[in-house]
GROMACS .gro file of C-alpha atoms in nm:
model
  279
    1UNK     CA    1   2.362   0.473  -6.840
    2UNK     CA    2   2.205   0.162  -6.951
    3UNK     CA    3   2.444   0.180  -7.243
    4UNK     CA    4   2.745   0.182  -7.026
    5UNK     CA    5   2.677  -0.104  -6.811
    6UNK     CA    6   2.591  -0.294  -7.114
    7UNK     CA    7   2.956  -0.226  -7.246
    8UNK     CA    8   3.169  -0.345  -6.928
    9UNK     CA    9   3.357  -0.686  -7.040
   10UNK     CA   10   3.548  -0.893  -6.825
   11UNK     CA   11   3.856  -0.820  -7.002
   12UNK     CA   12   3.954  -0.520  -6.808
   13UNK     CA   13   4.181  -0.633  -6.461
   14UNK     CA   14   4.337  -0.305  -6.436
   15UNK     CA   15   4.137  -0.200  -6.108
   16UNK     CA   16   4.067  -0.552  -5.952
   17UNK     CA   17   4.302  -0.646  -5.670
   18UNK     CA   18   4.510  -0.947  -5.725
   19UNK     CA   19   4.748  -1.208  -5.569
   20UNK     CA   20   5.011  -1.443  -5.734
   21UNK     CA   21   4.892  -1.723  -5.918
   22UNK     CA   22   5.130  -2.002  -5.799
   23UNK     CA   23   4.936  -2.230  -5.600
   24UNK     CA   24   4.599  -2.278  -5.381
   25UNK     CA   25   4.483  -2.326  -5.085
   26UNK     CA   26   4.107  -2.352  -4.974
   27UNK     CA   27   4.179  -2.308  -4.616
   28UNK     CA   28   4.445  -2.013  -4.707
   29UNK     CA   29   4.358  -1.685  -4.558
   30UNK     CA   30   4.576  -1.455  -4.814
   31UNK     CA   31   4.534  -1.211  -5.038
   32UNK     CA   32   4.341  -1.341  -5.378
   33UNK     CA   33   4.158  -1.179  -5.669
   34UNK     CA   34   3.808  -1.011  -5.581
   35UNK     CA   35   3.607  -0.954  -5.838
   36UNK     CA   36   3.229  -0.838  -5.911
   37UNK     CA   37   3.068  -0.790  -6.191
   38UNK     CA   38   2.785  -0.644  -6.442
   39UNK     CA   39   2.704  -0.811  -6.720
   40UNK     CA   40   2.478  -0.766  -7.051
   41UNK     CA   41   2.221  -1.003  -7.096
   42UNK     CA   42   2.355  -1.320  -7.333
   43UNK     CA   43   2.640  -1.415  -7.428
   44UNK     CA   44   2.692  -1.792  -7.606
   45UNK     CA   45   2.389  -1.710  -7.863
   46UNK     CA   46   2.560  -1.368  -8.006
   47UNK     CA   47   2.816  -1.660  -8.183
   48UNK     CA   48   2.614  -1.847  -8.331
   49UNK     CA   49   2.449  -1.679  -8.657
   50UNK     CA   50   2.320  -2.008  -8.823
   51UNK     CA   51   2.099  -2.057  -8.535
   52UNK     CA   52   1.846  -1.840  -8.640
   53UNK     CA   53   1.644  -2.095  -8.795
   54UNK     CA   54   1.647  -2.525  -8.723
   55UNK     CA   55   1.551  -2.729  -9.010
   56UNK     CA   56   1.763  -2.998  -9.132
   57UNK     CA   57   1.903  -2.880  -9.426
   58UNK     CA   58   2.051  -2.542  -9.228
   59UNK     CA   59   2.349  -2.666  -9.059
   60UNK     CA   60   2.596  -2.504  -9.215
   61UNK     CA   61   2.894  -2.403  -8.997
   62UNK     CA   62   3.074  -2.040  -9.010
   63UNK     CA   63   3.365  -2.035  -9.141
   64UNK     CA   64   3.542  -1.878  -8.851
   65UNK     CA   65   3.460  -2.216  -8.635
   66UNK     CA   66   3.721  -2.401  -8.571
   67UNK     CA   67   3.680  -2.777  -8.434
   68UNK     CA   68   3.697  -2.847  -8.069
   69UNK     CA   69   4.056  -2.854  -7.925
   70UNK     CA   70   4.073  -3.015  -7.562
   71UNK     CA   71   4.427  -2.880  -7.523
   72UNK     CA   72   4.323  -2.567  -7.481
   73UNK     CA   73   3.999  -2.625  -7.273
   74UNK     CA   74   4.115  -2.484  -6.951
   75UNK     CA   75   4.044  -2.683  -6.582
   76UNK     CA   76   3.817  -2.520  -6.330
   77UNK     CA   77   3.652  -2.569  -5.998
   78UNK     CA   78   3.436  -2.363  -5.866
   79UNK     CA   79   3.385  -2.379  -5.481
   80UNK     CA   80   3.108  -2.227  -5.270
   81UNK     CA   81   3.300  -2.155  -4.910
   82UNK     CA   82   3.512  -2.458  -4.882
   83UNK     CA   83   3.269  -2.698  -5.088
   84UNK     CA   84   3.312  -2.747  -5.425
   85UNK     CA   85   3.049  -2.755  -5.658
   86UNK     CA   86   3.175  -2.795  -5.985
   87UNK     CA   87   3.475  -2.902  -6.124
   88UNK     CA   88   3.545  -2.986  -6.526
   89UNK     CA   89   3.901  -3.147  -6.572
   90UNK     CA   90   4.041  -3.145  -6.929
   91UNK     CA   91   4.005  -3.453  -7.160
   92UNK     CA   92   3.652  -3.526  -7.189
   93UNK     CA   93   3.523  -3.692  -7.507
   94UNK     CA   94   3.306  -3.544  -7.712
   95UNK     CA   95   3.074  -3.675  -8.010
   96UNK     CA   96   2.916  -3.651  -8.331
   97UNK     CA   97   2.525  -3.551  -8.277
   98UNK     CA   98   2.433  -3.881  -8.436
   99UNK     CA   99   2.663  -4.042  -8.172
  100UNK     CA  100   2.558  -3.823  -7.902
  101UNK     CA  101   2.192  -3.947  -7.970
  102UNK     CA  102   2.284  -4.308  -7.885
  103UNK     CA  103   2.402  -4.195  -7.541
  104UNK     CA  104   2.160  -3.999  -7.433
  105UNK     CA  105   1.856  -3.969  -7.162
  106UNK     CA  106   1.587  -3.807  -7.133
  107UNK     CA  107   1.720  -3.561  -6.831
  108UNK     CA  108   2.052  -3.522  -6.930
  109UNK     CA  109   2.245  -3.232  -6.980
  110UNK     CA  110   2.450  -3.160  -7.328
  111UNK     CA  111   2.693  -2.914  -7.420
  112UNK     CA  112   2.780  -2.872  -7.771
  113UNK     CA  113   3.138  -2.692  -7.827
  114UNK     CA  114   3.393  -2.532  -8.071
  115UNK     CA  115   3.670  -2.339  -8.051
  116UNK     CA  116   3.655  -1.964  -8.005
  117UNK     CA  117   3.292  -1.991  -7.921
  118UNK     CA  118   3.079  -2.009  -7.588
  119UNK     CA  119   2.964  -2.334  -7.532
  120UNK     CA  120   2.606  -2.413  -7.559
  121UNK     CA  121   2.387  -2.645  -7.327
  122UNK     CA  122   2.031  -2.798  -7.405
  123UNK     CA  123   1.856  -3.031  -7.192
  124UNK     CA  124   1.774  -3.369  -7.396
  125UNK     CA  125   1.395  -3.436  -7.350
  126UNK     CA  126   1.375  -3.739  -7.570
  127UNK     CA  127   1.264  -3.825  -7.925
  128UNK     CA  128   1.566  -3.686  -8.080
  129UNK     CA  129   1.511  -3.319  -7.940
  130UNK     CA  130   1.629  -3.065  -7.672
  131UNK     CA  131   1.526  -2.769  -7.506
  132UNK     CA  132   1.773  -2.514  -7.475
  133UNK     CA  133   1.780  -2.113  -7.421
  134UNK     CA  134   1.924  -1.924  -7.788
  135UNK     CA  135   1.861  -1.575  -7.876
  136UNK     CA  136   1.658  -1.455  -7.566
  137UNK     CA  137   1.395  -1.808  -7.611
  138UNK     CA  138   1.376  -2.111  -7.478
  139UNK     CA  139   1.328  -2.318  -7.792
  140UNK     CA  140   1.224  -2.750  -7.890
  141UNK     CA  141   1.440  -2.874  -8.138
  142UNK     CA  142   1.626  -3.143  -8.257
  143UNK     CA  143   1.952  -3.243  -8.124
  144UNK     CA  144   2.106  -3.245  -8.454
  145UNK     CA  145   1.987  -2.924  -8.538
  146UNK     CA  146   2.098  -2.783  -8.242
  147UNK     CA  147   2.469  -2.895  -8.267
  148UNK     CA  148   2.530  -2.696  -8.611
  149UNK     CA  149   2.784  -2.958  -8.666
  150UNK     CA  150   2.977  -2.887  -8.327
  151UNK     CA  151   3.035  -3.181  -8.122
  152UNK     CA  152   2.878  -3.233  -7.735
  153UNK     CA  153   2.905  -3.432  -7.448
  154UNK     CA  154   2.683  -3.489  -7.156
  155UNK     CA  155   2.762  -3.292  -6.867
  156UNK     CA  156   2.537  -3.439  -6.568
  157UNK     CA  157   2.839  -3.493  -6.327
  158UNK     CA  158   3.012  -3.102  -6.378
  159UNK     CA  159   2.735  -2.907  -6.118
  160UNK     CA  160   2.775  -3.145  -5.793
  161UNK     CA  161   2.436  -3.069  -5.622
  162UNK     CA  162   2.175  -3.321  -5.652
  163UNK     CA  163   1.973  -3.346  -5.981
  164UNK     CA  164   1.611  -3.404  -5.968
  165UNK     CA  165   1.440  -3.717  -6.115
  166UNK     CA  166   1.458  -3.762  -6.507
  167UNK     CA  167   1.100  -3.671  -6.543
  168UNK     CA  168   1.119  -3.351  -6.301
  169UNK     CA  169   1.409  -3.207  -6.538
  170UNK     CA  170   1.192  -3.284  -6.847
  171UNK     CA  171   0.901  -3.129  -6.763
  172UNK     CA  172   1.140  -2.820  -6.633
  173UNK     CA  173   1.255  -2.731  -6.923
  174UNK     CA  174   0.938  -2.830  -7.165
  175UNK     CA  175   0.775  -2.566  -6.904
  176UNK     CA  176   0.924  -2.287  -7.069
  177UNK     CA  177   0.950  -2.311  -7.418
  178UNK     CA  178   0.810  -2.041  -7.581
  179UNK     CA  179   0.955  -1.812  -7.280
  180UNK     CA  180   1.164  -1.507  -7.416
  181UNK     CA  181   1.313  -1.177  -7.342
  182UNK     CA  182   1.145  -1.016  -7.024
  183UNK     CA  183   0.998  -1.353  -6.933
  184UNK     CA  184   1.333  -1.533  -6.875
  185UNK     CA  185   1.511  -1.576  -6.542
  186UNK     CA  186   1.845  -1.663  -6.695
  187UNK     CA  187   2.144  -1.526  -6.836
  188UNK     CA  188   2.274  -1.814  -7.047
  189UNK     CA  189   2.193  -2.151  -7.201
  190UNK     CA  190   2.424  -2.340  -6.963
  191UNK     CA  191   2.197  -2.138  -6.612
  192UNK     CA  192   1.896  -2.232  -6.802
  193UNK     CA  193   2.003  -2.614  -6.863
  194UNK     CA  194   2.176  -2.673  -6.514
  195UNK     CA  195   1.853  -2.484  -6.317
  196UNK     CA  196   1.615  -2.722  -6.516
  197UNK     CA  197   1.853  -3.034  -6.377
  198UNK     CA  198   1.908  -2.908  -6.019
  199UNK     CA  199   1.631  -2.616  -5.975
  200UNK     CA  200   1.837  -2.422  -5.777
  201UNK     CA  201   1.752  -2.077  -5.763
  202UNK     CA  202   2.137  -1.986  -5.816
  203UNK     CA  203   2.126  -2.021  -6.174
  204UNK     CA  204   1.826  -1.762  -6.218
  205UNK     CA  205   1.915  -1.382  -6.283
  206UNK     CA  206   1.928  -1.222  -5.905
  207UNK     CA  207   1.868  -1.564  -5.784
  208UNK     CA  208   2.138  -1.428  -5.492
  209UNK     CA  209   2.156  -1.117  -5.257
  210UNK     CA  210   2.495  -0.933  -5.399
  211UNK     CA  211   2.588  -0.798  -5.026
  212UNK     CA  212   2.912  -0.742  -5.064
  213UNK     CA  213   3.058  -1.074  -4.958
  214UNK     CA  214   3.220  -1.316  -5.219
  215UNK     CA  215   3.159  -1.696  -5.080
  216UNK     CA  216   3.249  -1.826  -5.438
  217UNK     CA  217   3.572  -1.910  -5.595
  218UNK     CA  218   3.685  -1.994  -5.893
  219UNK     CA  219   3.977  -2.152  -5.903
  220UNK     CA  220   4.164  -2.184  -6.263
  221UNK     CA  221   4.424  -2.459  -6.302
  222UNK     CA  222   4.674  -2.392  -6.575
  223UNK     CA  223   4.920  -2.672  -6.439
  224UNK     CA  224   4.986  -2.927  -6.184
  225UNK     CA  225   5.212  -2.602  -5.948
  226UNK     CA  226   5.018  -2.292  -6.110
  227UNK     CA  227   4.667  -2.243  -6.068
  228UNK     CA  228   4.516  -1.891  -6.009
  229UNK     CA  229   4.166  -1.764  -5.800
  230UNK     CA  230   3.903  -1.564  -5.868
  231UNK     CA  231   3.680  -1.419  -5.609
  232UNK     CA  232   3.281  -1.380  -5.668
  233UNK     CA  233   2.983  -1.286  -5.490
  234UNK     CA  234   2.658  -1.519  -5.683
  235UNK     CA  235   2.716  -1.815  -5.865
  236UNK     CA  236   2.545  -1.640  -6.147
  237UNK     CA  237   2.849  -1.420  -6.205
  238UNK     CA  238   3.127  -1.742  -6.139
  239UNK     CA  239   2.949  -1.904  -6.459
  240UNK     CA  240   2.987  -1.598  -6.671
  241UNK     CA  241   3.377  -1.560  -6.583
  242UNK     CA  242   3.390  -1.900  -6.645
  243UNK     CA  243   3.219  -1.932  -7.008
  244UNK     CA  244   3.423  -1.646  -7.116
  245UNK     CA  245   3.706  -1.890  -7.025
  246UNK     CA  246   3.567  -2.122  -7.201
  247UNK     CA  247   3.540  -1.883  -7.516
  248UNK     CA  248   3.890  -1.750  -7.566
  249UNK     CA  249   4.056  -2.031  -7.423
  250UNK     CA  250   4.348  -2.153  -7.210
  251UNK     CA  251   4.622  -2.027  -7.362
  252UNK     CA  252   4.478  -1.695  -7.377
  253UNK     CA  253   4.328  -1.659  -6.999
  254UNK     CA  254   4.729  -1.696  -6.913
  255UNK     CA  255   4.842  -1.459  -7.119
  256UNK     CA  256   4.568  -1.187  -7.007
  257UNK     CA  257   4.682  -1.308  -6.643
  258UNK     CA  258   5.008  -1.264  -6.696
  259UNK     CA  259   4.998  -0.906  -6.863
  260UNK     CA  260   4.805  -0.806  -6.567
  261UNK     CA  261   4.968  -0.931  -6.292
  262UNK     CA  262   5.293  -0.747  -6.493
  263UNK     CA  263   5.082  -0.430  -6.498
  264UNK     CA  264   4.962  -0.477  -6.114
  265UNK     CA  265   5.322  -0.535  -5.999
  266UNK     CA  266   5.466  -0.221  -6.204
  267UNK     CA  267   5.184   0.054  -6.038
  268UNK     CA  268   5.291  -0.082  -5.720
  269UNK     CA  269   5.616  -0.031  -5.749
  270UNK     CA  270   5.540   0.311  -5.925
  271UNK     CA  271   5.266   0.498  -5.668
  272UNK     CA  272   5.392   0.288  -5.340
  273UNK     CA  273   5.760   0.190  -5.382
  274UNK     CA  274   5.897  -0.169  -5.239
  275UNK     CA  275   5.570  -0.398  -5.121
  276UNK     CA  276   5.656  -0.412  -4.699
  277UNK     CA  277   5.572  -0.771  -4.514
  278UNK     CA  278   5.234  -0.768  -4.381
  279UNK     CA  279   5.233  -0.745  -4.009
   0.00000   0.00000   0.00000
C-alpha cells in the first residue's frame, strides 16, 4: 500500500471535478476545481544529482539544465478564504550567486531556479552560507555552493504573513541542521525556508486538520482574461501543486489543462448527454 500512495502524481485530472478556466472571481460561488492530494515525501532534491556533495570545485551543472526562462514562469496567487497570501507575478530578476551575495541579509529567503527543475529555497544566515532542506537534511553551506550555477532571487515579499525578526529566522533554521529523514517536519526546501521566516505551523507536514473542507485556492493566471482555480484543503498541499508548476512550466500546465478540460467535456457529453442549466 505504501508503494501505491507513493506513486500518485499530480498529473492525473481524469477524476477531479472541474470548471472553465476563463476568468475569476473570489467572491464567485460556482463550480471550480477540487482537488486533494497524497504526496511522496520530496520532491525539488530528486533533480538535483550534483548536490550530493558542496565543496567549491563541485559545481558542475547537468547537462539536461537549461537556464532560467521567465517567459515561461507561470503567475500564481494563492488565497486562504478570500485573503491572499501569496502571490508571485512573472518578471522577477534573478542573479549570479556572486551577485546574489551582495544583496543579501541575514534572514532572507533565496530561491535558486532553472528550467525543468523544482526550485530550491535556503535561508541566508550570513557569512556567505545558507541553510536549506536537500536530500531528506537540513544542511550549512555556502551560497555558492548551493546555487550549482543556477541563478536566485530573494523571495521575502512572495508568503504575505508577517516574518519574524532577522535574528528569530536565523536561529530557526541554524536549529535544525543536522535534522533528517524521520526528524523533519517538512516536505520541501521552499516549507522548510518559508516556516523558518514566518513559523507558521502551515508549512510543517500535517501542520493542518484535512477535514474535508478546501479554504485554499490557487489561482493560476495564464493571461490578462484566462486564469484557472484550483481547490485545496492545507496549504501544505497548495505549495506542492504549485512547485510542480513551477517544474514543468507554463506552457505545459495549459496544455495538461486544456487536454483535460477536452477529456472532462467529452465523458459528459458521453455518460450524461447535453449539460442542463443549474436550477
Amino acid at each position: 500500500m505504501g508503494n501505491q500512495v507513493e506513486k500518485l502524481t499530480h498529473l492525473n485530472y481524469a477524476e477531479v471535478p472541474t470548471s472553465d478556466p476563463n476568468g475569476f472571481d473570489p467572491d464567485d460561488d460556482g463550480p471550480r476545481i477540487g482537488v486533494s492530494y497524497i504526496f511522496s515525501n520530496d520532491d525539488d532534491d530528486d533533480q538535483d544529482d550534483n548536490l550530493d556533495h558542496f565543496s567549491s570545485d563541485s559545481r558542475a551543472v547537468s547537462h539536461e539544465e537549461k537556464p532560467f526562462d521567465p517567459q515561461d514562469e507561470l503567475e500564481c496567487a494563492i488565497y486562504y478564504r478570500e485573503e491572499c497570501v501569496h502571490e508571485r507575478s512573472t518578471g522577477a530578476a534573478t542573479h549570479s550567486p556572486e551577485s546574489l551575495l551582495n544583496k543579501c541579509r541575514p534572514g532572507d529567503l533565496l530561491e535558486f531556479v532553472a528550467t525543468g527543475q523544482y526550485p530550491h529555497w535556503a535561508v541566508y544566515v550570513g557569512d556567505f552560507q545558507v541553510v536549506h532542506l536537500h536530500r531528506a537534511e537540513i544542511k550549512n553551506n555556502f551560497l555558492t555552493d548551493v546555487s550549482q550555477g543556477k541563478k536566485g532571487r530573494i523571495v521575502n515579499g512572495l508568503y504575505r504573513y508577517r516574518a519574524l525578526p532577522p535574528e528569530v529566522i536565523v536561529r530557526n533554521a541554524l536549529d535544525h541542521v543536522g535534522s533528517r529523514d524521520r526528524e523533519l517536519y517538512w516536505r520541501n526546501s521552499e516549507c522548510f525556508a518559508a516556516w523558518c521566516r514566518f513559523g507558521k505551523r502551515e508549512f510543517k507536514i500535517g501542520g493542518e486538520i484535512r477535514i474535508g473542507k478546501q479554504p485554499y485556492r490557487l489561482k493560476l493566471l495564464f493571461s490578462e482574461k484566462k486564469s484557472h482555480v484550483l481547490e485545496f484543503q492545507s496549504l501544505e498541499d497548495v505549495i506542492m501543486e504549485k512547485r510542480r508548476n513551477d517544474q514543468i512550466g507554463k506552457d505545459a500546465v495549459m496544455q495538461e489543462l486544456a487536454n483535460h478540460l477536452n477529456a472532462t467535456h467529452e465523458i459528459k457529453e458521453e455518460h450524461f448527454g447535453s449539460p442542463h442549466p443549474s436550477g
